[in-house]
Coordinates of C-alpha atoms in Angstrom, one line a residue:
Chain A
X853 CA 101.3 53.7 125.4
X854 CA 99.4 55.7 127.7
X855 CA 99.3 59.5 128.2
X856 CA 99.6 60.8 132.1
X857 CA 96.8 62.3 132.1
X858 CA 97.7 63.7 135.7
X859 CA 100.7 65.1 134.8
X860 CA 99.0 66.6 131.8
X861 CA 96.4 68.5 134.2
X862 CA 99.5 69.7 136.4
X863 CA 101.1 70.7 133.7
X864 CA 98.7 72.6 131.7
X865 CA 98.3 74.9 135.4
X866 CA 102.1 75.6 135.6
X867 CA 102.4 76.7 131.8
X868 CA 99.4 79.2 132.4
X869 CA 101.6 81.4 134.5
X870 CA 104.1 81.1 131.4
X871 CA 101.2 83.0 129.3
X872 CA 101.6 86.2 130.4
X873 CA 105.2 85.8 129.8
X874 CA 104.6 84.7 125.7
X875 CA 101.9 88.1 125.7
X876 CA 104.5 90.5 127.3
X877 CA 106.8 89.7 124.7
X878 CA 104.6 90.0 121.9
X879 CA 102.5 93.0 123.5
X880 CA 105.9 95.0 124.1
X881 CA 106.6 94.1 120.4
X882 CA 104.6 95.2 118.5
X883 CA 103.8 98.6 120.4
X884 CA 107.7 99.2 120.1
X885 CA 107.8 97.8 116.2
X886 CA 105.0 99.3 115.2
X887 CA 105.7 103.0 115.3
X888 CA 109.1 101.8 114.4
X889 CA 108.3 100.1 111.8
X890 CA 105.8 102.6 110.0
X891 CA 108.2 105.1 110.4
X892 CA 110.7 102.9 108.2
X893 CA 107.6 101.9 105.7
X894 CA 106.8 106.3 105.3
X895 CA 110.9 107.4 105.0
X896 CA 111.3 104.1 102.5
X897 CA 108.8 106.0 100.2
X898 CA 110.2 109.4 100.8
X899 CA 113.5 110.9 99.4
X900 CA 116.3 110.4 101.6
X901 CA 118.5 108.3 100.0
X902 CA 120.9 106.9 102.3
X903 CA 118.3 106.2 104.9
X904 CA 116.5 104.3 102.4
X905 CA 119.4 101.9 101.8
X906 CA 120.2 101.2 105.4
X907 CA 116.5 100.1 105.6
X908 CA 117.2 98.1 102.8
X909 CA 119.9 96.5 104.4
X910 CA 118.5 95.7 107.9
X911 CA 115.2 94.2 106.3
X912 CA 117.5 92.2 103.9
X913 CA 119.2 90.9 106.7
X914 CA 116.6 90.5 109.2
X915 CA 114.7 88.7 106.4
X916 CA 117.3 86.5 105.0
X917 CA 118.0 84.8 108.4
X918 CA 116.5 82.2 110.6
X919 CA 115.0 83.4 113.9
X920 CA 116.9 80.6 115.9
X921 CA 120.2 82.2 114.5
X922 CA 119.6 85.7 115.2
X923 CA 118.8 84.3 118.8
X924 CA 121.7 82.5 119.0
X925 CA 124.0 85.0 117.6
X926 CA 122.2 88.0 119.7
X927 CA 122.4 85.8 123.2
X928 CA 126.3 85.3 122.2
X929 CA 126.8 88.5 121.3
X930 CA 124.7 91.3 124.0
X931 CA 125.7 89.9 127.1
X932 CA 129.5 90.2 126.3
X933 CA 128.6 93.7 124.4
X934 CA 126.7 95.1 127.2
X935 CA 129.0 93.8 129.7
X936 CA 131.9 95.3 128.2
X937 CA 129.9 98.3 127.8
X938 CA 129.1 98.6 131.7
X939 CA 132.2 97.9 133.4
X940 CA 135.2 99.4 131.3
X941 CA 132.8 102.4 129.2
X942 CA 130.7 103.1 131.7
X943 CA 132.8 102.0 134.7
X944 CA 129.1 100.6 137.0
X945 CA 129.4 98.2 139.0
X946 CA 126.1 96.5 137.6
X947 CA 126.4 93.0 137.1
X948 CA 124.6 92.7 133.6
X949 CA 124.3 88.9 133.8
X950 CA 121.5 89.5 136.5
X951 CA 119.6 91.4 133.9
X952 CA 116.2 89.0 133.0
X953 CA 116.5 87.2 129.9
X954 CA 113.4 88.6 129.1
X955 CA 115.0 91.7 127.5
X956 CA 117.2 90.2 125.3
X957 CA 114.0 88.0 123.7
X958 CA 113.0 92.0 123.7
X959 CA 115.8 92.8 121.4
X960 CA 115.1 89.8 119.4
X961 CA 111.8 90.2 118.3
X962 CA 111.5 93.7 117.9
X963 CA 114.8 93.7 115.1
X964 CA 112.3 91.1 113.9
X965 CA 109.1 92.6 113.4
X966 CA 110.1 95.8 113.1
X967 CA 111.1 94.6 109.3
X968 CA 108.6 92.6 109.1
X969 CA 106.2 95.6 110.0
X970 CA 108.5 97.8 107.8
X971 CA 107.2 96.2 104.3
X972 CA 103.7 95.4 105.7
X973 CA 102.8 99.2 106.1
X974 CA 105.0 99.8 102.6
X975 CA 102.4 97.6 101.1
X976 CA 99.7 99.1 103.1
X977 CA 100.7 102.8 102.1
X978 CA 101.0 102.1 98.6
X979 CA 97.3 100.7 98.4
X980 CA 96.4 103.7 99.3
X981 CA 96.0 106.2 95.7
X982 CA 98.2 108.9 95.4
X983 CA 95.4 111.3 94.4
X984 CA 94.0 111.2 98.1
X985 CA 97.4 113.0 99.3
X986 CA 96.9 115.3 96.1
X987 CA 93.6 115.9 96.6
X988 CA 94.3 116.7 100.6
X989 CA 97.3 119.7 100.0
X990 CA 94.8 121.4 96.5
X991 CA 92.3 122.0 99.8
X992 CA 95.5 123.9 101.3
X993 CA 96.0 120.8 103.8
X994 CA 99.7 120.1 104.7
X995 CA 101.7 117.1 104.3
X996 CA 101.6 116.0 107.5
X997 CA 98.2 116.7 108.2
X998 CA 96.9 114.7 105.1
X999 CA 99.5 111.9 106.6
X1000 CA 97.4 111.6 109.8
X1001 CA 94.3 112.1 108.9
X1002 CA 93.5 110.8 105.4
X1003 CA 96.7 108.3 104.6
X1004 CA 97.3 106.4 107.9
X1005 CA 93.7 105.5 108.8
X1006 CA 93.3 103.9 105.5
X1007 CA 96.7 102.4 105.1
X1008 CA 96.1 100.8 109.0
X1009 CA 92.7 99.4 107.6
X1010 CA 94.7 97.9 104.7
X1011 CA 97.5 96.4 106.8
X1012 CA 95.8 94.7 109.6
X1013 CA 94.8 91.4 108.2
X1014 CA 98.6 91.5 107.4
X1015 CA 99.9 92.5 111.2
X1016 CA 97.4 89.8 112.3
X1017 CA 99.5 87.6 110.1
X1018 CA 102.6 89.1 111.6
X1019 CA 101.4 88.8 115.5
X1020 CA 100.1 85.1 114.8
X1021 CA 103.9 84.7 113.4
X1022 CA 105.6 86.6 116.7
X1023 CA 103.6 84.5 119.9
X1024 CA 104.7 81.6 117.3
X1025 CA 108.3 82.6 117.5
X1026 CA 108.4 83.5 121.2
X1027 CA 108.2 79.6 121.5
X1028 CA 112.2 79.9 120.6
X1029 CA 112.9 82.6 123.8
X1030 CA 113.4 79.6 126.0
X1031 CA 116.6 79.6 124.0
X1032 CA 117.5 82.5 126.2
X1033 CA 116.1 80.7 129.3
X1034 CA 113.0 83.2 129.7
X1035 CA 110.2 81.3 130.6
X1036 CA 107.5 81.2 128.5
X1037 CA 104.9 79.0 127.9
X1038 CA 107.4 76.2 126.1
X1039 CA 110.3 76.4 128.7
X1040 CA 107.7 75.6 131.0
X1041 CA 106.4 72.7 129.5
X1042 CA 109.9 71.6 129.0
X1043 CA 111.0 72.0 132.1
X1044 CA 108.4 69.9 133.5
X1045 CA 108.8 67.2 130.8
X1046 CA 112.2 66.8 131.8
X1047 CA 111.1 65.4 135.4
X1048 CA 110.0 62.3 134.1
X1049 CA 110.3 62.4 130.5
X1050 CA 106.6 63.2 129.2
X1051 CA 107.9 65.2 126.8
X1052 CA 104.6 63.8 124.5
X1053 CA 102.2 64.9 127.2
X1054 CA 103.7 68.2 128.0
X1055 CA 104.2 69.3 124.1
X1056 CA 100.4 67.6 123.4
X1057 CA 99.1 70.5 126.5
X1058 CA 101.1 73.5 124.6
X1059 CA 99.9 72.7 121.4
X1060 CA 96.1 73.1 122.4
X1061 CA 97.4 76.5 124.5
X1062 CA 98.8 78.0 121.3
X1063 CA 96.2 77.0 119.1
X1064 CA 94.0 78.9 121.6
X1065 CA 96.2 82.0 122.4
X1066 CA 96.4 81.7 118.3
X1067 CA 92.8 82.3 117.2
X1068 CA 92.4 84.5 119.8
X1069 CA 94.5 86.7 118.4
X1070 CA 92.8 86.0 115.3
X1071 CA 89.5 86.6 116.9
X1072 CA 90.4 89.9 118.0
X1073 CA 92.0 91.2 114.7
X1074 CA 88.7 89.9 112.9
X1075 CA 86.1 91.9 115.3
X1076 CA 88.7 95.1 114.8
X1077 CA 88.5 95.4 111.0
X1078 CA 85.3 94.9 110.9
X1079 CA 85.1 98.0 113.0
X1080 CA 87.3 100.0 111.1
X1081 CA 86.5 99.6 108.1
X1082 CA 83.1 101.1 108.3
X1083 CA 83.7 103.0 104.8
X1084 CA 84.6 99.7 102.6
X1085 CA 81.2 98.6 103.8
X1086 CA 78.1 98.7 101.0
X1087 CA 75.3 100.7 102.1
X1088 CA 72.1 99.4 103.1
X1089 CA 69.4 100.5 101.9
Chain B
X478 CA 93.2 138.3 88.3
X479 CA 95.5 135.5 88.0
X480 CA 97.8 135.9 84.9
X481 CA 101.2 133.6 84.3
X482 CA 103.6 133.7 82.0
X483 CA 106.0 131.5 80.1
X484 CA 105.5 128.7 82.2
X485 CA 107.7 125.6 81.2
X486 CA 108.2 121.8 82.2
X487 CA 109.7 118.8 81.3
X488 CA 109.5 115.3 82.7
X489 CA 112.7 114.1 81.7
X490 CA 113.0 114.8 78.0
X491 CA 110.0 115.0 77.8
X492 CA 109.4 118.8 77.8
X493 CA 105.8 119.1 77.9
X494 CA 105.0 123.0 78.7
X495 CA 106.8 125.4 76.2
X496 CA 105.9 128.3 77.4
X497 CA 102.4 128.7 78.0
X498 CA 100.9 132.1 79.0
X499 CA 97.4 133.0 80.4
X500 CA 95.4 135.8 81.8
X501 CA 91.9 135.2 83.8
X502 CA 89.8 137.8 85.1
X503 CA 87.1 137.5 87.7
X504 CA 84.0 135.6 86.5
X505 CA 85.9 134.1 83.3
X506 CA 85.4 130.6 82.2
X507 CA 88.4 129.5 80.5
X508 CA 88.0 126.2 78.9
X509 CA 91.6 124.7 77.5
X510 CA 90.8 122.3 74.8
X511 CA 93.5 120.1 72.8
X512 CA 94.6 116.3 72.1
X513 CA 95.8 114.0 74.7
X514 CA 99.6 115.1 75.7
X515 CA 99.3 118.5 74.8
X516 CA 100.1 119.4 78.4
X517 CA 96.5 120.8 79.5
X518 CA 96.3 119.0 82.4
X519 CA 100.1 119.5 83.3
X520 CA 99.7 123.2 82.9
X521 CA 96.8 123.3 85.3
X522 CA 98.2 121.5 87.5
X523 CA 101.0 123.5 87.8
X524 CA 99.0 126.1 88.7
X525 CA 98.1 124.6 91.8
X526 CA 101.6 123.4 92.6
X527 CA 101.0 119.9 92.3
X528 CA 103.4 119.9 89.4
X529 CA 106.1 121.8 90.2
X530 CA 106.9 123.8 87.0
X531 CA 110.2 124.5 85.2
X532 CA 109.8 127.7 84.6
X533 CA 107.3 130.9 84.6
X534 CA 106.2 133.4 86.6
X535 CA 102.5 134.1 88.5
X536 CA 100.3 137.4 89.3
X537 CA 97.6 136.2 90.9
X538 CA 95.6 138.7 93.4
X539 CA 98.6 140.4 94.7
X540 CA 100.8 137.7 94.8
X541 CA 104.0 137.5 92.5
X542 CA 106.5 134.8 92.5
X543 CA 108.3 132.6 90.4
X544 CA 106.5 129.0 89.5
X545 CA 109.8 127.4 90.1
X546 CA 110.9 128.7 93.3
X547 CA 107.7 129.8 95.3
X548 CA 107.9 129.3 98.9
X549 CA 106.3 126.7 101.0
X550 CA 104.3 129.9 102.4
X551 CA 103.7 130.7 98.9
X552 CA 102.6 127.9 97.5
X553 CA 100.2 128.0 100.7
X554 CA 98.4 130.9 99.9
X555 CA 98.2 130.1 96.3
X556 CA 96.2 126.5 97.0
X557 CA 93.9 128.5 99.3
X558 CA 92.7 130.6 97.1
X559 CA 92.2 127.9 94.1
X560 CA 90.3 124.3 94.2
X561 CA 91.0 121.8 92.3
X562 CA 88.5 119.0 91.1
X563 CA 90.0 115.9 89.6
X564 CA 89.0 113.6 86.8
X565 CA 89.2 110.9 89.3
X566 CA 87.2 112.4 92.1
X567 CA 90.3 111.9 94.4
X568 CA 87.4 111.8 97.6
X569 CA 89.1 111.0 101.0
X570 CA 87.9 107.4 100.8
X571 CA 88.1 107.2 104.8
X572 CA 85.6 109.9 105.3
X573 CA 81.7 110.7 104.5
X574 CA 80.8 112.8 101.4
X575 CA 80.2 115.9 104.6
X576 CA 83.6 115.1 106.2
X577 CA 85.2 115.1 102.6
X578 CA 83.9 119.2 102.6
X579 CA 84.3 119.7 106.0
X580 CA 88.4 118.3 105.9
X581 CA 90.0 121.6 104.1
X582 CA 87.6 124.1 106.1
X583 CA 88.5 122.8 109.4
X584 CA 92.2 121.4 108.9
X585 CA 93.3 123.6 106.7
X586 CA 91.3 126.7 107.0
X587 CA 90.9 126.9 110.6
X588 CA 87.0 127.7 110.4
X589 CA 85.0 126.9 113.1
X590 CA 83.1 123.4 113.5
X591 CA 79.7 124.4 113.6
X592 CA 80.6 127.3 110.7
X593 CA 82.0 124.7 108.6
X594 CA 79.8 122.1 109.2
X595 CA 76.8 124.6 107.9
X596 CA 79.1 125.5 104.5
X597 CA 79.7 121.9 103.9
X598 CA 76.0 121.2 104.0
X599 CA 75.4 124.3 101.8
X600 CA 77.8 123.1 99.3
X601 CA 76.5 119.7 99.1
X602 CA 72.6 121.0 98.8
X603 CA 74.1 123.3 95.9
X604 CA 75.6 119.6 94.1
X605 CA 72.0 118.0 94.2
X606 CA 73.6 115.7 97.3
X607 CA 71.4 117.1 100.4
X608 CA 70.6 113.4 100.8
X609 CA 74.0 112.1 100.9
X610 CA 75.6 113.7 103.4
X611 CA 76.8 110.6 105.6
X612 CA 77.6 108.4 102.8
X613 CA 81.3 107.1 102.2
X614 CA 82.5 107.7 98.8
X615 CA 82.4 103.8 97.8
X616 CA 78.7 103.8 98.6
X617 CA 78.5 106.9 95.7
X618 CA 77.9 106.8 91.9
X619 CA 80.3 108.1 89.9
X620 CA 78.8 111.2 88.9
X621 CA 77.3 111.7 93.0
X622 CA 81.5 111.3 93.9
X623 CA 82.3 114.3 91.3
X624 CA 79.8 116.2 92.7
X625 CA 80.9 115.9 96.3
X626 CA 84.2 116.3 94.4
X627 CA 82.9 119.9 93.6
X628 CA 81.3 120.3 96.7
X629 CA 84.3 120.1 98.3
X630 CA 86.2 122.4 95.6
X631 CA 83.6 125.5 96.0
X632 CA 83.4 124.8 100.0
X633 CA 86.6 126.5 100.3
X634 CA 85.0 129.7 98.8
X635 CA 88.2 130.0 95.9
X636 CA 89.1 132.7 94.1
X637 CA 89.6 130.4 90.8
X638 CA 88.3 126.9 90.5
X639 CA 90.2 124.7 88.3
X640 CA 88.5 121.6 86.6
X641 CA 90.8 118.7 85.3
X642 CA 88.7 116.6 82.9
X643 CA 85.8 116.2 85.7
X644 CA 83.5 114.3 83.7
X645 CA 86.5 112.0 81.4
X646 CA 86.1 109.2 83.9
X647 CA 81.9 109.4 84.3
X648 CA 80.0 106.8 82.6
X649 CA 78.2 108.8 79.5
X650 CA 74.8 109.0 81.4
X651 CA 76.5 110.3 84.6
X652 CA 78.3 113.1 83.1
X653 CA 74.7 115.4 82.6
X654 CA 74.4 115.5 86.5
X655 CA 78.0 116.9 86.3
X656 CA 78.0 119.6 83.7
X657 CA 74.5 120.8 84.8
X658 CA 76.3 121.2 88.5
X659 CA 79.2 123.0 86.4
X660 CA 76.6 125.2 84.7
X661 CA 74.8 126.4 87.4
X662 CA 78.6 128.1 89.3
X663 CA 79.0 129.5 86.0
X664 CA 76.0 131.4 86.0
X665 CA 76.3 132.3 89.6
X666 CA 79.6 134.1 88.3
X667 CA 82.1 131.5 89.2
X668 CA 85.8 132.0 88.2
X669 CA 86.8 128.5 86.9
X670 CA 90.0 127.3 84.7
X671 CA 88.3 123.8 83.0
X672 CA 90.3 121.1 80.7
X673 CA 87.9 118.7 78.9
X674 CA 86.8 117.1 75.9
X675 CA 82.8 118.2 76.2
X676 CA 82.5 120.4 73.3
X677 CA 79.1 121.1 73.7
X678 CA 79.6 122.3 77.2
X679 CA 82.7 124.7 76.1
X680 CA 80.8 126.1 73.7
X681 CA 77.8 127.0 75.9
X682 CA 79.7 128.3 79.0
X683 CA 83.2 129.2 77.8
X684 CA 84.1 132.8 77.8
X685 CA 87.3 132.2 76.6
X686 CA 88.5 128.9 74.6
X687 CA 91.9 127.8 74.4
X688 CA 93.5 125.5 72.3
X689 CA 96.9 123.7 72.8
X690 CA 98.8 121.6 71.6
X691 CA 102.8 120.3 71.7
X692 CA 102.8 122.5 75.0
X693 CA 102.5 125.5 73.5
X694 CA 99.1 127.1 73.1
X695 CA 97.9 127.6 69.6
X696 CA 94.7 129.8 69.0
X697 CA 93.0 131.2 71.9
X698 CA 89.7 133.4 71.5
X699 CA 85.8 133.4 72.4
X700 CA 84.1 130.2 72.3
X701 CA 82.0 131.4 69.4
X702 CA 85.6 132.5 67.4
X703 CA 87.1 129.1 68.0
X704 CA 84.5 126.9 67.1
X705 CA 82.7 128.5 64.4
X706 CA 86.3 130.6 62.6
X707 CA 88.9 129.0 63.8
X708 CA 92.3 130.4 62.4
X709 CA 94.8 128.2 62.8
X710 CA 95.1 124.7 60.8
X711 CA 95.8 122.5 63.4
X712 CA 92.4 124.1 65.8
X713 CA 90.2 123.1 62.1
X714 CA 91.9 119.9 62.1
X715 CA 91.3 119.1 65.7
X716 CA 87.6 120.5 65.9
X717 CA 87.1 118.4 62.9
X718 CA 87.5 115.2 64.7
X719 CA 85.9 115.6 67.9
X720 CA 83.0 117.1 66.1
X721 CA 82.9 114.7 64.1
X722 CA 82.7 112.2 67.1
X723 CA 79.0 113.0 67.6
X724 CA 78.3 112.5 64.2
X725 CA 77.6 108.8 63.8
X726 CA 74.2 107.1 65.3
X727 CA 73.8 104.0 67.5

């Protein structure tokens, strides 16, 4: 057996167009799950009860299913939806099966890590002692105000090694939106394996590109809580 | 000053307040003494709001409201004229021991940045900590985090300062630095509301003892009164074993 070492060299320079593809989806992601998903992590701990239990619910559900079947099910499902939505609701002319693929991988992930997220910062707020809060409204400080500027900060510090975890986990899954024929870094590779069947050497060039786009993303979250979490640090002396 | 009445609270079936009454007038040092669970800490923290109670009424300075009900705008202007130190420091573990005193001035008091920066640093020279000002609390002893603790407390410039057990959770050679801090606002005429379990310290500074227990207070009087006559047969019993406490040798 011998690898095409050629076709591996070609390849590797068509799936680098696919990168910013994979980091789009997981940059638009997380800045939409984030907020989203704290949000969900602060009213979880807080008193409304009914809001609590849909939470419940969606993170249960989200959690309890396989990625490749919420993609499935959502691909099935939004077009048809959306389309129904536009021409009879709506009554546009807008043909919704023009839309780019891209937004339903969108839709995916964020229902994804948006739970995900959800129990990270949970975790992350619940490190954080109650006393602090306490502490912040005896100085006459208001709820919100010891929320921004005494509980988040720590609770962020808490929860990255866990979001790093969490981003690692989403460019991972983005692998899967060539499901929905957006074309990322592994519909790439596919699609030029299927030429002349080197599926080997076309999967062999993606693995090393992931492994790389993998500890970067490792590299980064490292150097950032380092920075942040100037206060954990022991003085020296 | 601040007087409240009848004040009441239960946590579940537990009712651990059964209707406790006290009056404090500028410069007193009230020290509330009693066993563990007889509400001392619950009661002053009820006076700060952080425990909402049951029941009672407050006079303090012009303001009159119901514990129960008070207002957000209420409750407010009650925490901004009281501090409250904690018996586990509670620092802001995010920020340095200045930005710890500076926090409630600027947030929550409005006071100017340079103003507040220049009562921070006061407050911390006052605590023995002039050298400390950029640490973060985990670089701290325990005793240099209470002080800060206090710093921040008497930064605010309170009306009544109110002590939960400051010195319970100090190692024993820690909690001098404390007291001696505690001491010093006394004598410069400091109105503070203190729980703890330094009978030494009560007797020296107290101007007015109390003793609870059940929720309910049982004997209140001058230090001297409590400790030396006390009337009641559960204050003797009590007094009995913590002094007792110093009695053995190591």
């Amino acid at each position: 057996m011998q690898l095409n070492t050629q076709f591996m060299w070609e390849t590797f320079l068509d799936v680098l167009q696919g990168i910013p593809v994979t980091l789009k989806i997981v940059v638009v992601t997380l800045l939409v799950s984030s907020p989203l998903g704290f949000l969900m992590a602060v009213s979880k701990s807080g008193e409304g009860r009914i809001g609590r239990r849909i939470i419940v619910a969606y993170v249960s559900v989200i959690r309890g299913t396989p990625v490749v079947l919420q993609i499935l099910f959502l691909y099935s499902l939004l077009p048809t939806v959306l389309n129904y939505l536009i021409k009879e609701v709506l009554g546009s002319s807008y043909n919704i099966f023009n839309l780019d693929p891209i937004f339903y991988a969108y839709v995916v992930f964020i229902l994804n890590t948006t739970a995900v997220l959800s129990e990270v910062f949970r975790s992350a707020l619940s490190t954080v002692n109650r006393g602090q809060m306490e502490a912040a409204l005896s100085i006459g400080m208001s709820r919100p105000q010891a929320y921004v500027r005494i509980i988040m900060p720590q609770a962020l510090v808490a929860a990255l090694p866990n979001i790093c975890n969490t981003t690692v986990n989403l460019l991972k899954s983005t692998s899967l939106a060539f499901m929905m024929t957006v074309k990322d870094i592994t519909a790439i590779a596919k699609i030029d394996a299927s030429f002349g069947y080197n599926y080997l050497e076309a999967y062999l060039v993606i693995f090393v590109v992931y492994i790389f786009l993998c500890s970067a993303v490792q590299g980064v979250f490292h150097l950032t809580e380092q920075g942040v979490a100037v206060y954990k640090k022991p003085v020296v002396s | 000053m601040l007087k409240v009445k009848e004040v009441q609270k239960a946590f579940g079936d537990n009712q651990v307040l059964r209707g406790v009454d006290i009056e404090v007038a500028k410069g007193d040092i009230v020290v509330i003494l009693g066993p563990s669970g007889s509400g001392k800490t619950t009661f002053l923290r009820c006076l700060n709001f952080l425990e909402r109670a049951d029941g009672g009424t407050m006079d303090f300075d012009g303001i009159h409201t119901e514990l129960k009900s008070a207002s957000k705008a209420v409750v407010s202007r009650v925490r901004k004229k009281t501090a409250f130190v904690f018996q586990n420091y509670n620092l802001f573990q995010n920020k340095t021991a200045l930005q710890n005193v500076t926090e409630g001035l600027i947030v929550a008091r409005k006071v100017p940045k340079a103003e507040a920066l220049a009562r921070a640093k006061a407050a911390l020279d006052k605590v023995g900590l002039s050298d400390r000002y950029d640490y973060y609390p985990s670089q701290l002893s325990g005793g240099q985090q209470q002080r800060v603790g206090i710093a921040r407390a008497i930064a605010v410039d309170p009306d009544v300062l109110l002590f939960d057990e400051p010195t319970s959770a100090l190692d024993p050679e820690l909690i001098g630095e404390v007291l001696a801090v505690m001491k010093k606002l006394a004598k410069e005429g400091a109105t503070m509301i203190i729980v703890t379990h330094e009978m030494t310290f009560a007797q020296e500074v107290a101007s007015k003892v109390i003793f609870m227990d059940g929720g309910v207070i049982v004997e209140q009087g001058s230090a001297k009164q409590i400790f030396t006559t006390p009337k009641e047969e559960r204050t003797i019993q009590f007094l009995r074993r913590v002094l007792k406490d110093f009695d053995y040798v190591i």
